[in-house]
JSON list of C-alpha atoms in Angstrom, two decimals:
[
{"chain": "K", "resi": 1, "resn": "MET", "atom": "CA", "xyz": [-4.53, -7.95, -6.29]},
{"chain": "K", "resi": 2, "resn": "LYS", "atom": "CA", "xyz": [-7.06, -6.14, -4.49]},
{"chain": "K", "resi": 3, "resn": "GLU", "atom": "CA", "xyz": [-7.19, -3.71, -2.07]},
{"chain": "K", "resi": 4, "resn": "GLU", "atom": "CA", "xyz": [-7.47, -6.27, 1.73]},
{"chain": "K", "resi": 5, "resn": "ILE", "atom": "CA", "xyz": [-7.11, -6.42, 5.74]},
{"chain": "K", "resi": 6, "resn": "VAL", "atom": "CA", "xyz": [-4.83, -8.18, 7.52]},
{"chain": "K", "resi": 7, "resn": "PRO", "atom": "CA", "xyz": [-6.74, -9.21, 10.67]},
{"chain": "K", "resi": 8, "resn": "VAL", "atom": "CA", "xyz": [-3.11, -11.04, 12.69]},
{"chain": "K", "resi": 9, "resn": "LYS", "atom": "CA", "xyz": [-3.14, -12.68, 16.67]},
{"chain": "K", "resi": 10, "resn": "ILE", "atom": "CA", "xyz": [-2.01, -10.23, 18.52]},
{"chain": "K", "resi": 11, "resn": "HIS", "atom": "CA", "xyz": [-3.01, -11.91, 22.05]},
{"chain": "K", "resi": 12, "resn": "HIS", "atom": "CA", "xyz": [1.04, -13.08, 22.70]},
{"chain": "K", "resi": 13, "resn": "THR", "atom": "CA", "xyz": [2.63, -9.93, 22.24]},
{"chain": "K", "resi": 14, "resn": "LEU", "atom": "CA", "xyz": [-0.23, -8.38, 24.35]},
{"chain": "K", "resi": 15, "resn": "ALA", "atom": "CA", "xyz": [0.64, -10.57, 26.94]},
{"chain": "K", "resi": 16, "resn": "GLU", "atom": "CA", "xyz": [4.53, -9.34, 27.39]},
{"chain": "K", "resi": 17, "resn": "GLY", "atom": "CA", "xyz": [3.28, -6.12, 28.51]},
{"chain": "K", "resi": 18, "resn": "LYS", "atom": "CA", "xyz": [2.97, -4.14, 24.61]},
{"chain": "K", "resi": 19, "resn": "ASP", "atom": "CA", "xyz": [1.03, -2.19, 24.42]},
{"chain": "K", "resi": 20, "resn": "TYR", "atom": "CA", "xyz": [-1.90, -2.55, 20.90]},
{"chain": "K", "resi": 21, "resn": "TYR", "atom": "CA", "xyz": [0.52, -0.25, 18.16]},
{"chain": "K", "resi": 22, "resn": "GLU", "atom": "CA", "xyz": [3.37, -2.62, 19.61]},
{"chain": "K", "resi": 23, "resn": "ALA", "atom": "CA", "xyz": [1.99, -5.47, 19.15]},
{"chain": "K", "resi": 24, "resn": "ILE", "atom": "CA", "xyz": [0.07, -5.44, 15.98]},
{"chain": "K", "resi": 25, "resn": "ARG", "atom": "CA", "xyz": [3.30, -3.36, 13.90]},
{"chain": "K", "resi": 26, "resn": "GLY", "atom": "CA", "xyz": [5.20, -6.74, 13.74]},
{"chain": "K", "resi": 27, "resn": "ASN", "atom": "CA", "xyz": [7.12, -8.49, 13.16]},
{"chain": "K", "resi": 28, "resn": "TRP", "atom": "CA", "xyz": [5.10, -10.58, 10.61]},
{"chain": "K", "resi": 29, "resn": "LEU", "atom": "CA", "xyz": [5.90, -13.21, 6.89]},
{"chain": "K", "resi": 30, "resn": "ILE", "atom": "CA", "xyz": [4.04, -10.57, 4.70]},
{"chain": "K", "resi": 31, "resn": "ASN", "atom": "CA", "xyz": [4.41, -10.72, 0.81]},
{"chain": "K", "resi": 32, "resn": "GLU", "atom": "CA", "xyz": [6.17, -7.48, 0.37]},
{"chain": "K", "resi": 33, "resn": "ARG", "atom": "CA", "xyz": [4.08, -7.40, -3.07]},
{"chain": "K", "resi": 34, "resn": "ARG", "atom": "CA", "xyz": [0.59, -6.83, -0.71]},
{"chain": "K", "resi": 35, "resn": "PHE", "atom": "CA", "xyz": [2.10, -3.63, 1.10]},
{"chain": "K", "resi": 36, "resn": "PRO", "atom": "CA", "xyz": [0.19, -1.34, -1.71]},
{"chain": "K", "resi": 37, "resn": "TYR", "atom": "CA", "xyz": [-3.32, -3.34, -1.48]},
{"chain": "K", "resi": 38, "resn": "ILE", "atom": "CA", "xyz": [-2.76, -3.30, 2.31]},
{"chain": "K", "resi": 39, "resn": "GLN", "atom": "CA", "xyz": [-5.61, -0.81, 3.40]},
{"chain": "K", "resi": 40, "resn": "TYR", "atom": "CA", "xyz": [-5.91, -1.79, 7.17]},
{"chain": "K", "resi": 41, "resn": "VAL", "atom": "CA", "xyz": [-4.13, -3.99, 9.82]},
{"chain": "K", "resi": 42, "resn": "VAL", "atom": "CA", "xyz": [-6.19, -5.20, 11.92]},
{"chain": "K", "resi": 43, "resn": "GLY", "atom": "CA", "xyz": [-5.63, -7.54, 15.96]},
{"chain": "K", "resi": 44, "resn": "ILE", "atom": "CA", "xyz": [-7.09, -9.77, 17.17]},
{"chain": "K", "resi": 45, "resn": "ASN", "atom": "CA", "xyz": [-6.91, -10.65, 21.36]},
{"chain": "K", "resi": 46, "resn": "HIS", "atom": "CA", "xyz": [-8.48, -14.47, 21.44]},
{"chain": "K", "resi": 47, "resn": "GLY", "atom": "CA", "xyz": [-11.18, -13.74, 19.47]},
{"chain": "K", "resi": 48, "resn": "LYS", "atom": "CA", "xyz": [-12.40, -9.96, 19.57]},
{"chain": "K", "resi": 49, "resn": "ILE", "atom": "CA", "xyz": [-11.48, -7.04, 17.00]},
{"chain": "K", "resi": 50, "resn": "VAL", "atom": "CA", "xyz": [-8.88, -4.59, 19.79]},
{"chain": "K", "resi": 51, "resn": "CYS", "atom": "CA", "xyz": [-7.43, -2.64, 16.99]},
{"chain": "K", "resi": 52, "resn": "ALA", "atom": "CA", "xyz": [-6.72, -1.36, 13.48]},
{"chain": "K", "resi": 53, "resn": "PHE", "atom": "CA", "xyz": [-3.82, 0.05, 12.11]},
{"chain": "K", "resi": 54, "resn": "ARG", "atom": "CA", "xyz": [-3.64, 1.90, 8.23]},
{"chain": "K", "resi": 55, "resn": "PRO", "atom": "CA", "xyz": [-0.11, 1.34, 7.62]},
{"chain": "K", "resi": 56, "resn": "GLU", "atom": "CA", "xyz": [2.06, 4.29, 6.07]},
{"chain": "K", "resi": 57, "resn": "LYS", "atom": "CA", "xyz": [5.64, 2.59, 5.81]},
{"chain": "K", "resi": 58, "resn": "TRP", "atom": "CA", "xyz": [6.80, -0.90, 6.00]},
{"chain": "K", "resi": 59, "resn": "GLU", "atom": "CA", "xyz": [10.68, -2.05, 6.41]},
{"chain": "K", "resi": 60, "resn": "THR", "atom": "CA", "xyz": [11.95, -5.19, 6.20]},
{"chain": "K", "resi": 61, "resn": "ILE", "atom": "CA", "xyz": [14.17, -6.61, 9.37]},
{"chain": "K", "resi": 62, "resn": "GLU", "atom": "CA", "xyz": [15.81, -10.32, 9.43]},
{"chain": "K", "resi": 63, "resn": "GLU", "atom": "CA", "xyz": [14.58, -12.69, 12.10]},
{"chain": "K", "resi": 64, "resn": "LYS", "atom": "CA", "xyz": [15.89, -15.99, 12.87]},
{"chain": "K", "resi": 65, "resn": "GLY", "atom": "CA", "xyz": [17.02, -16.66, 9.53]},
{"chain": "K", "resi": 66, "resn": "GLN", "atom": "CA", "xyz": [13.66, -15.04, 7.77]},
{"chain": "K", "resi": 67, "resn": "LYS", "atom": "CA", "xyz": [12.69, -11.94, 6.04]},
{"chain": "K", "resi": 68, "resn": "LYS", "atom": "CA", "xyz": [9.57, -9.89, 8.39]},
{"chain": "K", "resi": 69, "resn": "ARG", "atom": "CA", "xyz": [8.09, -7.28, 7.94]},
{"chain": "K", "resi": 70, "resn": "ARG", "atom": "CA", "xyz": [6.91, -4.61, 10.69]},
{"chain": "K", "resi": 71, "resn": "PHE", "atom": "CA", "xyz": [4.87, -1.09, 9.79]},
{"chain": "K", "resi": 72, "resn": "GLU", "atom": "CA", "xyz": [4.91, 2.77, 10.85]},
{"chain": "K", "resi": 73, "resn": "GLY", "atom": "CA", "xyz": [1.26, 3.29, 10.65]},
{"chain": "K", "resi": 74, "resn": "VAL", "atom": "CA", "xyz": [-1.20, 5.35, 12.65]},
{"chain": "K", "resi": 75, "resn": "GLU", "atom": "CA", "xyz": [-4.26, 4.18, 14.21]},
{"chain": "K", "resi": 76, "resn": "ALA", "atom": "CA", "xyz": [-7.98, 3.32, 11.76]},
{"chain": "K", "resi": 77, "resn": "PRO", "atom": "CA", "xyz": [-9.98, 5.96, 12.55]},
{"chain": "K", "resi": 78, "resn": "VAL", "atom": "CA", "xyz": [-13.05, 5.01, 14.35]},
{"chain": "K", "resi": 79, "resn": "GLU", "atom": "CA", "xyz": [-15.20, 4.35, 12.24]},
{"chain": "K", "resi": 80, "resn": "VAL", "atom": "CA", "xyz": [-13.76, 1.81, 9.82]},
{"chain": "K", "resi": 81, "resn": "LEU", "atom": "CA", "xyz": [-12.95, -0.42, 14.01]},
{"chain": "K", "resi": 82, "resn": "GLN", "atom": "CA", "xyz": [-16.92, 0.27, 14.50]},
{"chain": "K", "resi": 83, "resn": "LYS", "atom": "CA", "xyz": [-17.62, -1.67, 11.41]},
{"chain": "K", "resi": 84, "resn": "LEU", "atom": "CA", "xyz": [-15.08, -4.16, 11.78]},
{"chain": "K", "resi": 85, "resn": "ARG", "atom": "CA", "xyz": [-16.44, -4.69, 15.09]},
{"chain": "K", "resi": 86, "resn": "ARG", "atom": "CA", "xyz": [-19.59, -5.87, 13.52]},
{"chain": "K", "resi": 87, "resn": "LYS", "atom": "CA", "xyz": [-18.03, -8.55, 11.40]},
{"chain": "K", "resi": 88, "resn": "GLU", "atom": "CA", "xyz": [-15.80, -9.30, 14.25]},
{"chain": "K", "resi": 89, "resn": "SER", "atom": "CA", "xyz": [-17.19, -13.28, 14.12]},
{"chain": "K", "resi": 90, "resn": "GLU", "atom": "CA", "xyz": [-16.71, -13.67, 10.37]},
{"chain": "K", "resi": 91, "resn": "ILE", "atom": "CA", "xyz": [-13.37, -12.14, 10.39]},
{"chain": "K", "resi": 92, "resn": "ALA", "atom": "CA", "xyz": [-12.10, -14.55, 13.37]},
{"chain": "K", "resi": 93, "resn": "ARG", "atom": "CA", "xyz": [-13.55, -17.19, 12.10]},
{"chain": "K", "resi": 94, "resn": "ARG", "atom": "CA", "xyz": [-11.05, -17.28, 9.23]},
{"chain": "K", "resi": 95, "resn": "PHE", "atom": "CA", "xyz": [-7.89, -17.86, 11.67]},
{"chain": "K", "resi": 96, "resn": "LYS", "atom": "CA", "xyz": [-7.72, -21.93, 11.51]},
{"chain": "K", "resi": 97, "resn": "GLY", "atom": "CA", "xyz": [-4.27, -23.16, 12.36]},
{"chain": "K", "resi": 98, "resn": "GLN", "atom": "CA", "xyz": [-1.54, -21.46, 13.23]},
{"chain": "K", "resi": 99, "resn": "ASN", "atom": "CA", "xyz": [-0.41, -18.67, 11.32]},
{"chain": "K", "resi": 100, "resn": "PRO", "atom": "CA", "xyz": [-0.80, -15.42, 12.98]},
{"chain": "K", "resi": 101, "resn": "VAL", "atom": "CA", "xyz": [-1.78, -13.53, 10.42]},
{"chain": "K", "resi": 102, "resn": "ARG", "atom": "CA", "xyz": [-4.69, -13.54, 7.66]},
{"chain": "K", "resi": 103, "resn": "TYR", "atom": "CA", "xyz": [-5.99, -11.54, 4.43]},
{"chain": "K", "resi": 104, "resn": "LEU", "atom": "CA", "xyz": [-8.97, -10.04, 3.67]},
{"chain": "K", "resi": 105, "resn": "SER", "atom": "CA", "xyz": [-10.29, -8.33, 0.54]},
{"chain": "K", "resi": 106, "resn": "LEU", "atom": "CA", "xyz": [-12.70, -5.39, 1.30]},
{"chain": "K", "resi": 107, "resn": "ASP", "atom": "CA", "xyz": [-14.64, -6.74, -1.23]},
{"chain": "K", "resi": 108, "resn": "GLU", "atom": "CA", "xyz": [-14.58, -9.68, 1.26]},
{"chain": "K", "resi": 109, "resn": "LEU", "atom": "CA", "xyz": [-15.36, -7.65, 3.03]},
{"chain": "K", "resi": 110, "resn": "GLU", "atom": "CA", "xyz": [-18.84, -5.90, 1.82]},
{"chain": "K", "resi": 111, "resn": "LYS", "atom": "CA", "xyz": [-20.30, -9.39, 1.11]},
{"chain": "K", "resi": 112, "resn": "MET", "atom": "CA", "xyz": [-20.15, -11.02, 5.10]}
]
């Protein structure tokens, strides 16, 4: 596997009144084998990149009979967020269907 970013749709949790960090950190259906490769989790709100965080620690919780993942992390540097925003339309295009989580390798991101 390659280093990845994980864009996630957070507009529903933002509508509940959560801040960016609480909205983005979980609870997601993410395979734990991906954890070492995930560099940033990127928050998408109605097609716009609004935040990015670097996970430092992952935990698994049981929710409605499913194992979901959430992370503790730190906000991405401003330069990273700006770089992601320059490719916002390409990243947002990856979302088709109902799944709120996508994976994107850093190599793919560079080629966009």
